[in-house]
CSV table of C-alpha atoms in Angstrom, one decimal:
chain,number,residue,atom,x,y,z
A,1,UNK,CA,29.3,87.4,142.5
A,2,UNK,CA,29.5,89.1,139.6
A,3,UNK,CA,30.7,87.8,136.6
A,4,UNK,CA,34.3,89.1,135.4
A,5,UNK,CA,37.6,89.1,135.6
A,6,UNK,CA,39.3,91.6,138.3
A,7,UNK,CA,43.6,92.2,137.4
A,8,UNK,CA,45.7,92.2,141.0
A,9,UNK,CA,49.0,93.3,140.4
A,10,UNK,CA,51.3,92.5,143.3
A,11,UNK,CA,54.4,94.0,141.5
A,12,UNK,CA,55.1,95.4,145.0
A,13,UNK,CA,55.3,92.9,146.4
A,14,UNK,CA,56.4,89.9,145.1
A,15,UNK,CA,57.5,91.2,141.7
A,16,UNK,CA,59.9,93.0,144.3
A,17,UNK,CA,61.9,89.6,144.9
A,18,UNK,CA,63.3,89.3,141.4
A,19,UNK,CA,66.7,89.6,141.5
A,20,UNK,CA,67.6,93.6,140.4
A,21,UNK,CA,63.9,94.6,141.1
A,22,UNK,CA,63.7,96.4,145.0
A,23,UNK,CA,62.2,100.1,144.0
A,24,UNK,CA,62.0,102.6,147.3
A,25,UNK,CA,59.2,103.9,148.5
A,26,UNK,CA,59.3,106.7,146.1
A,27,UNK,CA,59.7,104.4,142.9
A,28,UNK,CA,56.5,102.4,144.1
A,29,UNK,CA,54.6,105.0,144.9
A,30,UNK,CA,55.4,105.7,140.9
A,31,UNK,CA,54.4,102.6,140.3
A,32,UNK,CA,51.1,102.4,142.1
A,33,UNK,CA,49.7,105.1,140.1
A,34,UNK,CA,50.9,104.0,136.3
A,35,UNK,CA,49.2,100.6,137.8
A,36,UNK,CA,46.1,102.6,138.6
A,37,UNK,CA,45.6,104.4,135.2
A,38,UNK,CA,46.5,101.4,133.8
A,39,UNK,CA,42.9,100.3,135.5
A,40,UNK,CA,44.0,97.0,137.7
A,41,UNK,CA,41.7,96.1,140.1
A,42,UNK,CA,43.8,95.7,142.6
A,43,UNK,CA,47.3,96.3,144.4
A,44,UNK,CA,49.4,94.4,146.7
A,45,UNK,CA,51.0,97.4,148.3
A,46,UNK,CA,54.0,95.4,150.0
A,47,UNK,CA,54.0,93.2,152.7
A,48,UNK,CA,53.6,95.5,155.8
A,49,UNK,CA,55.2,94.4,158.8
A,50,UNK,CA,58.0,92.8,157.1
A,51,UNK,CA,60.1,96.3,156.9
A,52,UNK,CA,59.7,100.1,158.0
A,53,UNK,CA,60.1,100.7,153.6
A,54,UNK,CA,57.0,98.2,153.3
A,55,UNK,CA,55.1,99.6,155.6
A,56,UNK,CA,55.4,103.2,154.6
A,57,UNK,CA,55.1,102.1,150.9
A,58,UNK,CA,51.4,100.2,151.5
A,59,UNK,CA,50.3,103.3,154.0
A,60,UNK,CA,51.4,105.4,151.3
A,61,UNK,CA,50.0,103.9,148.3
A,62,UNK,CA,46.3,103.2,150.1
A,63,UNK,CA,46.4,106.0,151.1
A,64,UNK,CA,47.7,108.4,148.0
A,65,UNK,CA,46.8,106.4,144.8
A,66,UNK,CA,43.0,106.9,144.1
A,67,UNK,CA,40.5,104.1,142.2
A,68,UNK,CA,42.1,100.5,143.0
A,69,UNK,CA,41.4,98.4,146.2
A,70,UNK,CA,45.1,98.6,148.0
A,71,UNK,CA,45.6,95.5,150.0
A,72,UNK,CA,49.4,94.4,152.4
A,73,UNK,CA,49.8,90.8,152.6
A,74,UNK,CA,49.9,89.1,156.0
A,75,UNK,CA,51.2,85.6,157.6
A,76,UNK,CA,47.9,84.5,159.4
A,77,UNK,CA,49.4,85.9,163.1
A,78,UNK,CA,47.9,88.9,164.5
A,79,UNK,CA,50.8,91.1,164.7
A,80,UNK,CA,51.4,91.4,161.2
A,81,UNK,CA,47.0,91.3,160.8
A,82,UNK,CA,47.5,94.4,162.9
A,83,UNK,CA,50.3,96.2,161.5
A,84,UNK,CA,48.6,95.8,157.7
A,85,UNK,CA,45.7,97.2,159.9
A,86,UNK,CA,48.2,100.3,161.0
A,87,UNK,CA,49.3,100.9,157.3
A,88,UNK,CA,45.9,100.3,155.7
A,89,UNK,CA,43.9,102.2,158.4
A,90,UNK,CA,42.0,105.2,157.2
A,91,UNK,CA,42.6,104.8,153.6
A,92,UNK,CA,39.2,104.4,150.7
A,93,UNK,CA,39.5,101.2,149.5
A,94,UNK,CA,41.7,98.9,151.9
A,95,UNK,CA,42.4,95.3,151.8
A,96,UNK,CA,44.5,92.7,154.4
A,97,UNK,CA,45.5,89.4,152.4
A,98,UNK,CA,46.3,87.0,155.1
A,99,UNK,CA,47.9,83.3,154.3
A,100,UNK,CA,49.0,80.3,155.7
A,101,UNK,CA,50.2,76.8,154.2
A,102,UNK,CA,47.9,74.0,153.6
A,103,UNK,CA,50.2,71.1,152.2
A,104,UNK,CA,51.6,69.0,154.5
A,105,UNK,CA,55.4,69.2,153.2
A,106,UNK,CA,54.8,72.6,153.9
A,107,UNK,CA,53.2,72.4,157.5
A,108,UNK,CA,55.3,69.4,158.6
A,109,UNK,CA,58.8,71.2,158.0
A,110,UNK,CA,57.6,75.1,157.8
A,111,UNK,CA,54.9,75.9,160.0
A,112,UNK,CA,55.6,72.5,162.4
A,113,UNK,CA,51.1,72.6,162.7
A,114,UNK,CA,48.7,69.7,162.1
A,115,UNK,CA,46.6,70.0,159.8
A,116,UNK,CA,43.9,71.1,162.9
A,117,UNK,CA,46.3,73.9,163.7
A,118,UNK,CA,46.7,75.6,160.2
A,119,UNK,CA,42.7,75.5,159.8
A,120,UNK,CA,42.0,77.0,163.2
A,121,UNK,CA,44.9,79.7,162.3
A,122,UNK,CA,43.5,80.7,159.0
A,123,UNK,CA,39.6,80.9,160.8
A,124,UNK,CA,40.9,83.0,163.6
A,125,UNK,CA,43.3,85.2,161.3
A,126,UNK,CA,40.1,86.2,159.3
A,127,UNK,CA,37.7,86.8,161.4
A,128,UNK,CA,41.2,89.3,162.8
A,129,UNK,CA,41.0,90.9,160.3
A,130,UNK,CA,37.3,90.9,159.3
A,131,UNK,CA,37.5,93.0,162.7
A,132,UNK,CA,39.6,95.6,160.8
A,133,UNK,CA,37.4,95.9,157.4
A,134,UNK,CA,35.2,94.1,155.3
A,135,UNK,CA,37.6,93.4,152.7
A,136,UNK,CA,39.7,90.4,153.6
A,137,UNK,CA,41.5,88.0,151.4
A,138,UNK,CA,42.8,84.4,152.4
A,139,UNK,CA,45.5,82.1,150.4
A,140,UNK,CA,46.4,79.2,151.1
A,141,UNK,CA,49.8,78.8,150.6
A,142,UNK,CA,51.4,76.4,148.6
A,143,UNK,CA,47.9,75.0,147.6
A,144,UNK,CA,48.6,73.3,144.3
A,145,UNK,CA,50.4,70.4,146.4
A,146,UNK,CA,48.2,70.0,148.7
A,147,UNK,CA,45.4,67.2,150.0
A,148,UNK,CA,42.2,68.5,148.0
A,149,UNK,CA,39.5,67.3,150.3
A,150,UNK,CA,41.5,69.6,153.2
A,151,UNK,CA,41.9,72.6,150.3
A,152,UNK,CA,38.5,72.5,150.6
A,153,UNK,CA,37.6,72.1,154.1
A,154,UNK,CA,40.0,75.1,154.9
A,155,UNK,CA,38.4,77.1,152.1
A,156,UNK,CA,35.1,76.8,153.6
A,157,UNK,CA,36.0,76.9,157.0
A,158,UNK,CA,37.8,80.6,155.5
A,159,UNK,CA,34.2,81.9,153.9
A,160,UNK,CA,32.5,81.5,156.5
A,161,UNK,CA,35.2,83.2,159.0
A,162,UNK,CA,34.2,86.3,156.9
A,163,UNK,CA,37.1,86.1,153.8
A,164,UNK,CA,35.7,87.7,150.8
A,165,UNK,CA,38.4,86.3,148.1
A,166,UNK,CA,40.4,83.1,148.3
A,167,UNK,CA,43.4,83.1,146.4
A,168,UNK,CA,44.0,79.7,144.8
A,169,UNK,CA,48.2,79.9,144.6
A,170,UNK,CA,51.2,77.7,142.9
A,171,UNK,CA,53.4,78.4,144.8
A,172,UNK,CA,56.3,76.7,143.9
A,173,UNK,CA,55.2,75.9,140.4
A,174,UNK,CA,54.3,72.7,140.9
A,175,UNK,CA,50.8,72.8,138.4
A,176,UNK,CA,51.1,72.2,134.7
A,177,UNK,CA,48.0,74.1,133.4
A,178,UNK,CA,45.5,71.2,132.7
A,179,UNK,CA,46.2,70.6,136.7
A,180,UNK,CA,45.7,74.1,137.9
A,181,UNK,CA,42.7,74.4,135.8
A,182,UNK,CA,41.0,71.0,137.1
A,183,UNK,CA,42.2,72.2,140.7
A,184,UNK,CA,39.6,75.6,139.7
A,185,UNK,CA,36.9,73.6,139.0
A,186,UNK,CA,37.0,70.9,141.9
A,187,UNK,CA,37.2,74.0,144.3
A,188,UNK,CA,34.1,75.5,142.3
A,189,UNK,CA,32.6,71.9,142.3
A,190,UNK,CA,32.8,70.9,146.1
A,191,UNK,CA,33.6,73.8,148.3
A,192,UNK,CA,30.0,74.8,149.5
A,193,UNK,CA,30.2,78.1,149.7
A,194,UNK,CA,32.1,79.0,147.2
A,195,UNK,CA,29.6,81.7,145.4
A,196,UNK,CA,30.3,83.8,148.4
A,197,UNK,CA,33.8,84.5,147.7
A,198,UNK,CA,35.7,86.0,144.6
A,199,UNK,CA,38.1,82.8,143.1
A,200,UNK,CA,42.2,84.7,142.6
A,201,UNK,CA,44.4,82.8,141.2
A,202,UNK,CA,48.4,82.9,141.7
A,203,UNK,CA,50.7,81.1,139.4
A,204,UNK,CA,53.8,81.2,138.9
A,205,UNK,CA,56.4,79.9,136.5
A,206,UNK,CA,60.1,80.2,137.9
A,207,UNK,CA,61.7,76.2,137.1
């Protein structure tokens, strides 16, 4: 892959979760246009299935804002992938960003899935998204608390399924910088097809 840093901005999706930071559709479009002027490479415009407002924000930003790739977040569920595509369809630079957790604590208590079930779902939903477009991002949620061997397996499987970007999130702000750096090095050294995807990171400092 080309060796340069891409800026992925999630102000309009994750940033809006900050207290007092909610925005209406017009405000989101204004911010997205400013992000484009700043030279941001990818804008995560929203979570299309979460509300009619988010759907419309994704639709308008992806069609009206020139320059950046515009993506919608989507859980690894058929209805989420399909709704994201409905909002993005016809846009010049669309991306679907889908996710499922890989940490045992999330799989047991939040998703109530086995590791194999989660990996199978991840692969199926990446393939579903690739059926709509060529630019698909996958995030193994809570990667920094995941068993690394299992994490490597999931990443390799979703790249084989067509993921073009793999985002590594420190979802709960668990890792310190040296640990997170070591995690990325481990992925580069142990995922055999990692050269076929862009590595992205999503760091938190919430505590």
